[in-house]
PDB file of C-alpha atoms in Angstrom:
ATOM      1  CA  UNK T   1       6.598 -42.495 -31.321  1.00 86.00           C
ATOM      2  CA  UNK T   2       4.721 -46.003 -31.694  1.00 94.00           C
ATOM      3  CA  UNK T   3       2.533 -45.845 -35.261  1.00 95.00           C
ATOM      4  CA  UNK T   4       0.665 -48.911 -36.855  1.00 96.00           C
ATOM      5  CA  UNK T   5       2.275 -48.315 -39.840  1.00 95.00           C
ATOM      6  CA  UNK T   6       6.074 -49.129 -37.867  1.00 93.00           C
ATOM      7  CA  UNK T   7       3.698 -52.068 -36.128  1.00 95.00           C
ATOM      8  CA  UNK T   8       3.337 -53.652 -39.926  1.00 95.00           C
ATOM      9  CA  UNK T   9       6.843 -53.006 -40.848  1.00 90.00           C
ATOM     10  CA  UNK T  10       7.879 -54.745 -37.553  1.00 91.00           C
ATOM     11  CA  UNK T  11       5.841 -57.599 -38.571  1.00 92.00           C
ATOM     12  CA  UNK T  12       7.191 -58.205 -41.899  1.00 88.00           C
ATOM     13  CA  UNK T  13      10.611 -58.229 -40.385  1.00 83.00           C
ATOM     14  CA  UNK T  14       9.723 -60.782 -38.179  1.00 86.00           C
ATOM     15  CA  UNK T  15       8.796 -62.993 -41.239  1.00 84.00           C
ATOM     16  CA  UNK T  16       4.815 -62.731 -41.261  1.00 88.00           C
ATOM     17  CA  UNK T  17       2.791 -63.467 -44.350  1.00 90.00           C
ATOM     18  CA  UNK T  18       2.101 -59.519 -45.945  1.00 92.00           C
ATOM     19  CA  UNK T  19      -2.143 -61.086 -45.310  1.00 94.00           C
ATOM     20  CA  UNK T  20      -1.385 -60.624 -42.008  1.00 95.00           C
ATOM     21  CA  UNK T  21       0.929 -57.592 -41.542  1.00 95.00           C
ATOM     22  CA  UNK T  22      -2.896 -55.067 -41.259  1.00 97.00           C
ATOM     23  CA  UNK T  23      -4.123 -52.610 -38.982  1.00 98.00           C
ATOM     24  CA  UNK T  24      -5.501 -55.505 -36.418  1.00 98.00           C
ATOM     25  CA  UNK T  25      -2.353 -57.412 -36.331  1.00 98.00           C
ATOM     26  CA  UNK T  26      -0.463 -54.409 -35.888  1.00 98.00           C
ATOM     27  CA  UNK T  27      -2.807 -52.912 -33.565  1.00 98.00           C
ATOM     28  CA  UNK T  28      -2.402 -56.587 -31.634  1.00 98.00           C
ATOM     29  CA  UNK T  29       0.920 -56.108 -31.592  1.00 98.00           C
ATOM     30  CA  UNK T  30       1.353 -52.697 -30.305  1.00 98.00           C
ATOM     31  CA  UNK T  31      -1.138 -53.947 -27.152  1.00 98.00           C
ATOM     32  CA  UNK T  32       1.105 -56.832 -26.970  1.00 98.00           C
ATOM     33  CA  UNK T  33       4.416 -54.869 -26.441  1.00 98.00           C
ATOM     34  CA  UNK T  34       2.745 -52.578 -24.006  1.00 97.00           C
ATOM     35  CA  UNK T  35       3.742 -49.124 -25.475  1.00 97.00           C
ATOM     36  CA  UNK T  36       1.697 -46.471 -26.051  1.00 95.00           C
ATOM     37  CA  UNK T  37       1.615 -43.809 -28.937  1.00 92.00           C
ATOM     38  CA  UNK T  38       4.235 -41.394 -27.163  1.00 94.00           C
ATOM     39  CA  UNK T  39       6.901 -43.968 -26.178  1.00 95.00           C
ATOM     40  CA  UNK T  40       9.239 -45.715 -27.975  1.00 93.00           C
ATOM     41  CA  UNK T  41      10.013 -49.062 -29.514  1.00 94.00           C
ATOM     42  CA  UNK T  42      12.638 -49.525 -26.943  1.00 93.00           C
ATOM     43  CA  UNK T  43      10.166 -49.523 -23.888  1.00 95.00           C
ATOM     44  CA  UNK T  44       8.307 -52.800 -24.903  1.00 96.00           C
ATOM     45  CA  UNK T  45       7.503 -55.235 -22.226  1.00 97.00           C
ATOM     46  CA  UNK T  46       6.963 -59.129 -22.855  1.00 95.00           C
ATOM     47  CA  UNK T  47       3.841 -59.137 -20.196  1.00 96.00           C
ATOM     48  CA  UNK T  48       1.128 -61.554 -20.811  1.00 98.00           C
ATOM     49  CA  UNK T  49      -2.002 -60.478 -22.043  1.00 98.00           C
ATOM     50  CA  UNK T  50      -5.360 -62.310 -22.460  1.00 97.00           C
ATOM     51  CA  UNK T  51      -7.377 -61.384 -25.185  1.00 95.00           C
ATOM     52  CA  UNK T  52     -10.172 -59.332 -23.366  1.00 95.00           C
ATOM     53  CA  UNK T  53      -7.146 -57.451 -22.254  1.00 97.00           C
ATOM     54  CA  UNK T  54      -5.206 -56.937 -25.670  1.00 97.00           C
ATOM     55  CA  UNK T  55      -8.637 -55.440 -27.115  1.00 97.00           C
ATOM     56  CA  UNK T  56      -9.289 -53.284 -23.859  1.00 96.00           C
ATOM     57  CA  UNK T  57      -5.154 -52.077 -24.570  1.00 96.00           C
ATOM     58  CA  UNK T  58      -6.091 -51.254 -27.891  1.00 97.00           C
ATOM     59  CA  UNK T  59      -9.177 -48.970 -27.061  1.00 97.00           C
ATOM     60  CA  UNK T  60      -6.936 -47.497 -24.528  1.00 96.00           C
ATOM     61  CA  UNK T  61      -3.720 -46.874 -26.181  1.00 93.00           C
ATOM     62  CA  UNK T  62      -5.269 -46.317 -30.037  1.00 95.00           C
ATOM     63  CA  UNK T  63      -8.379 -44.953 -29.246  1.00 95.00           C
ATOM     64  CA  UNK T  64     -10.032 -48.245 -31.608  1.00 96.00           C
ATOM     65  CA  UNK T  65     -12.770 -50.237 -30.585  1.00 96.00           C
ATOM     66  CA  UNK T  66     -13.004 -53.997 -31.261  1.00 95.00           C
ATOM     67  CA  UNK T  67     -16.565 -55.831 -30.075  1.00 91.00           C
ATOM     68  CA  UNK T  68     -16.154 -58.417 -27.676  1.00 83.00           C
ATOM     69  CA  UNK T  69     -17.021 -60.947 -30.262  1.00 90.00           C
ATOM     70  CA  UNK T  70     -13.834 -60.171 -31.958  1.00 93.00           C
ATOM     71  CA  UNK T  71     -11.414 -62.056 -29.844  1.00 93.00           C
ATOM     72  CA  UNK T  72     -12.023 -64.954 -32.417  1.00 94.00           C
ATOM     73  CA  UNK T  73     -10.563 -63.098 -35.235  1.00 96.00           C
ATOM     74  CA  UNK T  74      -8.311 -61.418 -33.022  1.00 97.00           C
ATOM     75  CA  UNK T  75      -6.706 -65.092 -31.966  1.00 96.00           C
ATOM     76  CA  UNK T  76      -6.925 -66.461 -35.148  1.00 96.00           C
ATOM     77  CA  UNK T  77      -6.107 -64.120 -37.808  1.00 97.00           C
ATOM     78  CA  UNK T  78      -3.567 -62.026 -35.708  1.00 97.00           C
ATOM     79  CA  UNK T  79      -2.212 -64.201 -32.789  1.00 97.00           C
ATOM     80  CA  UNK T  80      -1.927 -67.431 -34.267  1.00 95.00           C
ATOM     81  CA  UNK T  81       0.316 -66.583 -37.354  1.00 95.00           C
ATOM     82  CA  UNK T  82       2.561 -64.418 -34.679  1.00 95.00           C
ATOM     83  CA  UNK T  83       2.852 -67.497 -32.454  1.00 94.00           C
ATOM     84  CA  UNK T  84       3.636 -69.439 -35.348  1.00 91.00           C
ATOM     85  CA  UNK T  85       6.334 -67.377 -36.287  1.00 89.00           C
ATOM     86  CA  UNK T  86       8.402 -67.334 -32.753  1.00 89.00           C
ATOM     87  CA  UNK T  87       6.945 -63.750 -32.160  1.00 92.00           C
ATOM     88  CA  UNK T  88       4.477 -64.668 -29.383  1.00 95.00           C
ATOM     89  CA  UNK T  89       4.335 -67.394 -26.850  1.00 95.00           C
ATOM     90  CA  UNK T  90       0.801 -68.591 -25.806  1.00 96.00           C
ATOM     91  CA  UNK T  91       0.133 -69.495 -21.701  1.00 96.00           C
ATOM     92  CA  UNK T  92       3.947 -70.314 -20.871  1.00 94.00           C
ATOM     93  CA  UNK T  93       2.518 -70.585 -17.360  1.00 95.00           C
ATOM     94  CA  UNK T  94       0.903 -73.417 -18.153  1.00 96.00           C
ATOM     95  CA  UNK T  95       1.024 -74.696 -21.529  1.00 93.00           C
ATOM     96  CA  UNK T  96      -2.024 -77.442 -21.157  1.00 96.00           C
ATOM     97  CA  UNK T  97      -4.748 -74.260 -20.622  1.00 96.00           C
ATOM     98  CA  UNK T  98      -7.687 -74.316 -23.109  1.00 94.00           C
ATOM     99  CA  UNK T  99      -7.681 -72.102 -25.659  1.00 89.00           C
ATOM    100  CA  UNK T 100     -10.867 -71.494 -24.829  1.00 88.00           C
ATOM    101  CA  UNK T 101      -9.817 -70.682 -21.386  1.00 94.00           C
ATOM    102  CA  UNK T 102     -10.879 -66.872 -20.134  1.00 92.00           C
ATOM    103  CA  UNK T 103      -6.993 -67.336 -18.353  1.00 96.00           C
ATOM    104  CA  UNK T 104      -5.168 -68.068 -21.861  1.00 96.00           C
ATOM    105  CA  UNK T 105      -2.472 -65.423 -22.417  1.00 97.00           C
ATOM    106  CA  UNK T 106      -0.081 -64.316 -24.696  1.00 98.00           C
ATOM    107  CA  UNK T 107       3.434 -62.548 -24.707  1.00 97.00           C
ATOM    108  CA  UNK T 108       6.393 -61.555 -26.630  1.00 96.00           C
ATOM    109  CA  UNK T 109       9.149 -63.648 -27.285  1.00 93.00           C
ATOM    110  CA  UNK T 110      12.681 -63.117 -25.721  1.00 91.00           C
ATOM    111  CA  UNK T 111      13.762 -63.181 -29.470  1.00 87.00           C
ATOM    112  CA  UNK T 112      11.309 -60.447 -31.257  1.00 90.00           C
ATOM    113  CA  UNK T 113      10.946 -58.671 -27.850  1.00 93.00           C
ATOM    114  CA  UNK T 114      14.546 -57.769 -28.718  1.00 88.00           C
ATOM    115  CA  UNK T 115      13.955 -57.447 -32.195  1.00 86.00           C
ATOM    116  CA  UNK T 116      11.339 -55.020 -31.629  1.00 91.00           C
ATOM    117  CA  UNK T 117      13.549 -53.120 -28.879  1.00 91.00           C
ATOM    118  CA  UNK T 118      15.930 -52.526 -31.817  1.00 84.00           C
ATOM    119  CA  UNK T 119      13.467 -51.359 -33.838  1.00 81.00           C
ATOM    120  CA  UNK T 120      13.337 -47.682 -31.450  1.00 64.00           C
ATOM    121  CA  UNK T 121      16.761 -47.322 -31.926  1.00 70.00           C
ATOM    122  CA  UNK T 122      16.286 -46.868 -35.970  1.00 66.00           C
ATOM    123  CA  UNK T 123      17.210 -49.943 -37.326  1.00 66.00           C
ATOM    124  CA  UNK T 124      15.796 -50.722 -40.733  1.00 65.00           C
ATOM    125  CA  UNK T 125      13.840 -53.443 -40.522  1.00 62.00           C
ATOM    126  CA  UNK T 126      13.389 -54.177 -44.490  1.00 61.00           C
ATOM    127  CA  UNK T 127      17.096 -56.109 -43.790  1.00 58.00           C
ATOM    128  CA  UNK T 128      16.009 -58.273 -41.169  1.00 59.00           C
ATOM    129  CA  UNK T 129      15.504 -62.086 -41.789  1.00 57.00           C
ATOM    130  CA  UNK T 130      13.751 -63.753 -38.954  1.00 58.00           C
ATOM    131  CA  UNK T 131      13.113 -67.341 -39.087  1.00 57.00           C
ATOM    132  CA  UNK T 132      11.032 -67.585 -35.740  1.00 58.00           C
ATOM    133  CA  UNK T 133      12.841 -70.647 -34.801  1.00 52.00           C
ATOM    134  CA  UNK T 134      16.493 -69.866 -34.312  1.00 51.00           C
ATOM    135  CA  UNK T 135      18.057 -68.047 -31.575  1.00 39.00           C
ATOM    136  CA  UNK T 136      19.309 -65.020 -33.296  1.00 48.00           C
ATOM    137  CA  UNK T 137      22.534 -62.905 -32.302  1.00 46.00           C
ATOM    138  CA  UNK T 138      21.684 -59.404 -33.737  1.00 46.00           C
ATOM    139  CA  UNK T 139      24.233 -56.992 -34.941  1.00 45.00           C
ATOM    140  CA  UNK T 140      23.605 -53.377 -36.432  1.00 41.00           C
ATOM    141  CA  UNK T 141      25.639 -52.313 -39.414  1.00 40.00           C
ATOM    142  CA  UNK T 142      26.024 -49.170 -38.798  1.00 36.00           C
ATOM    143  CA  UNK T 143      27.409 -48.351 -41.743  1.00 38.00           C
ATOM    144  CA  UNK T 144      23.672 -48.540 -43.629  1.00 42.00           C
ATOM    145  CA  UNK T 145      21.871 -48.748 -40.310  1.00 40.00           C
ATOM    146  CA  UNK T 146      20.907 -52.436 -41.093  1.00 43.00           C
ATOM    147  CA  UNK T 147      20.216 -55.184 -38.794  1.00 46.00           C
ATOM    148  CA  UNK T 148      21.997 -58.171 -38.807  1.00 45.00           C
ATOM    149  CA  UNK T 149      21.413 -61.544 -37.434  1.00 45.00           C
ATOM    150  CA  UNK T 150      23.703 -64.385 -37.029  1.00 44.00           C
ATOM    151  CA  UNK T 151      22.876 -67.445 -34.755  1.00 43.00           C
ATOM    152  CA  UNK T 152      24.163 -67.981 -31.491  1.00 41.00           C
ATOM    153  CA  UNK T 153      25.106 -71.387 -31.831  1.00 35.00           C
TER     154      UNK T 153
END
């Protein structure tokens, strides 16, 4: 079962600031990797979501209304310090689109995608050490249920 409060967690394993591991971000994030309350970690998607659409996913999934006039805060405050961190990639089908555009889109990252995927099968995330840049090879201790990363290369 997807909460907010495993959203934040999930954040601060991916290396976000604590400012911006809150209810919107996590809420954000949750819209992001398409899952609703009664699924699992494990059945995120990396689809591409605009930002009308990651508020209308949020009404829908968590029941939580966000204005329209929110997509500001939404992109700066929540999406920005995610795409900063490796966790989201902004219009990889065409990376010269205006911010501004109504077509601008965001999506999960290969990386935390598979970070996050972990995440439903019980991994404790207080171990993990993201850097958002590296290519990370993740192994589970399963000794103390930890996650591991090493890099690939």
């Amino acid at each position: 079962m997807v909460t907010i409060e495993e959203a934040k967690e999930i954040l601060l394993g991916l290396g976000l600031d604590s400012r911006y591991c809150n209810d919107r971000s996590a809420r954000t994030l949750i819209a992001l990797a398409n899952v609703t309350v009664d699924q699992s970690w494990e059945e995120a998607t990396k689809e591409p979501f605009t930002i009308h659409k990651i508020i209308a996913q949020i009404s829908e999934i968590l029941e939580h209304q966000y204005a329209e006039n929110s997509r500001e805060t939404i992109r700066k405050e929540s999406l920005n310090p995610m795409r900063e961190r490796g966790v989201v990639v902004k219009n990889e089908d065409d990376p010269s689109r205006a911010t501004n555009s109504p077509a601008s889109n965001y999506r999960l990252s290969e990386e935390a995608l598979e970070i996050i995927r972990m995440y439903g099968n019980g991994v404790d995330m207080s171990n993990l050490r993201y850097d958002g840049t590296d290519i990370l090879e993740p192994q589970i201790d399963f000794r103390n249920n930890a996650a591991i990363f090493r890099t690939r290369y």
